[in-house]
Amino acid sequence: MSAVRTRFAPAPSGSLHVGNVRTGLFSWAFARHHGGQFILRVEDTDASRVTEEAVHGVIESLRWLGIDWDEGPDVGGPHGPYRQSQRTEIYHGVSERLVAEGKAYRCYCTPQELEERRRAAMARGEPSGYDGRCRRLTAGERAAFEAEGRPFALRFAMPAREFVVDDLVKGEVRYAPGTLTDFVVLRSDGSPTFLLAVAVDDLLMGVTHVIRGDDLLDSAARNAAVIEALGGTPPRYAHVPQVLGSDGRPLSKRHGSTSVESFRERGIVPEALMNYLALLGWSKDAETTFLSRDELIESFDIARVSSNPAAFDVKKLEWMNNHYIQRLDDDDLAARCMHFFSEAGLLPEPKVLRAAMPLVKERMTTLRESVELLRFLFTDDIEPNERARALIQQAGPAYLRSVADALEAVEPWTVERIQEALDRASAASGRSRKEGWQPVRAATTGSNVSPPLPESLALLGRERTVERLRAAAAPS
Ligand code: GLU
């Protein structure tokens, strides 16, 4: 296959949704796999819904995920502009041409008239699409509307033949003659419709493959008809089943935070999100679960996109995230966690944070969790939780003081020596390791759960460890 060109065309009315970005990921992987080009096109013709912030957010989220594009609003390219709001003249030019060639016509029907006729057709058990009235106007009728100054929309004259979309995922989809009716390409206010803009852009941008959600399957034949009317060859279409929520309905805001941004804020790493999204409705083979960005490019095959919808499973994403977190090197992981600490008002010393990574990386399902697990290292303001308070109370001040004394004498302050001292203090008071260590954990970390204790204390330092034990032993 030569010169593959694909595009992702989000309409940024809010944050970029994972179900939506997944089709962007497939388009990108397909282009990269074939050594082709990937275009980012912003469908922002609906000015009432699109904000600059949202456009910026889309670009940010894609970059963060690891998707890059060869042409787009920020990087330019030979087929720009790449924002539909800046292509109005192009759409007008094309519309005029379609009218001049008799492939589109002025439609003077008002919304009320359309609605009445639609209802009447349905009542008669007939199809509810446009009935073609203005296509059949006599010259006299047309002149009368013009003289009256009636507003008009431009409607595409759908050829009365069968349409076949040979979809790469859905297979052949056929539309019998007459089932696809004439549709508006330019509204009476001069704005282009989605059906026109997408077709024109795909044609002028040389898009060879359109990979998008199957909610748009029924647009494909009409997009293709416009492209053919303009003398072009329609791209190949691949309509990917939508991502479903746990309730089996298409994933949406209803299902809580599903934006790329929200996963980033939760501490999902981009490698994991990319890998997870790639496997939502696509697979390399029956076995492979983990794929790097390069492996995805290498193995992406559109023929392996499933024609069944895939369900989004946050637990599986978190499990996958843990896999990637465990494999990051400690410097990288610490640097990625830093953001979450500063957001929590903590300023870890990078060296200490880095040294703490091996203690927590196995149990972190998100980067954000590192803050709770390691908070005790970076603030002295550790209010023991309820279970920690109970442990401290049960142990009593005498035991905590004895541990403080034992640890004060530890030299050098190493994990091994700390562990020995803790075990000795436990044994001396007739406690098992668990009974002996838990109150120490509670007093030094403020919690009944923490990373391994001797390692934690080694990082906390002798002075702060002893201070915390004595403070817990002091009468309050
Ligand atoms: N802008 C459309 C959307 O966000 C996609 C259009 C297309 O891919 O053709 O759903």
Coordinates of C-alpha atoms and ligand atoms in Angstrom, one line a residue, residues 7 9-11 20 41 43 194 198 202 210-212 215-216 223, ligand 1:
R7 CA -6.8 11.5 9.9
A9 CA -11.0 14.6 13.3
P10 CA -12.3 15.4 16.7
A11 CA -14.9 18.0 17.4
N20 CA -13.0 8.9 20.7
R41 CA -8.0 18.0 11.8
E43 CA -13.9 19.9 13.4
F194 CA -20.8 17.8 8.8
V198 CA -15.9 15.9 6.2
D202 CA -11.1 14.1 3.2
V210 CA -11.1 7.0 7.2
I211 CA -11.1 5.1 10.5
R212 CA -13.8 6.3 12.9
D215 CA -21.9 5.8 14.9
L216 CA -20.9 7.5 11.6
N223 CA -19.6 11.4 2.3
Ligands
GLU1 N1 -15.9 15.0 14.1 C1 -16.4 13.7 14.2 C2 -16.4 13.3 15.7 O1 -15.8 13.8 16.5 C3 -15.6 12.7 13.4 C4 -15.8 12.9 12.0 C5 -15.1 11.9 11.2 O2 -14.2 11.2 11.7 O3 -15.4 11.7 10.0 O4 -17.2 12.4 16.0

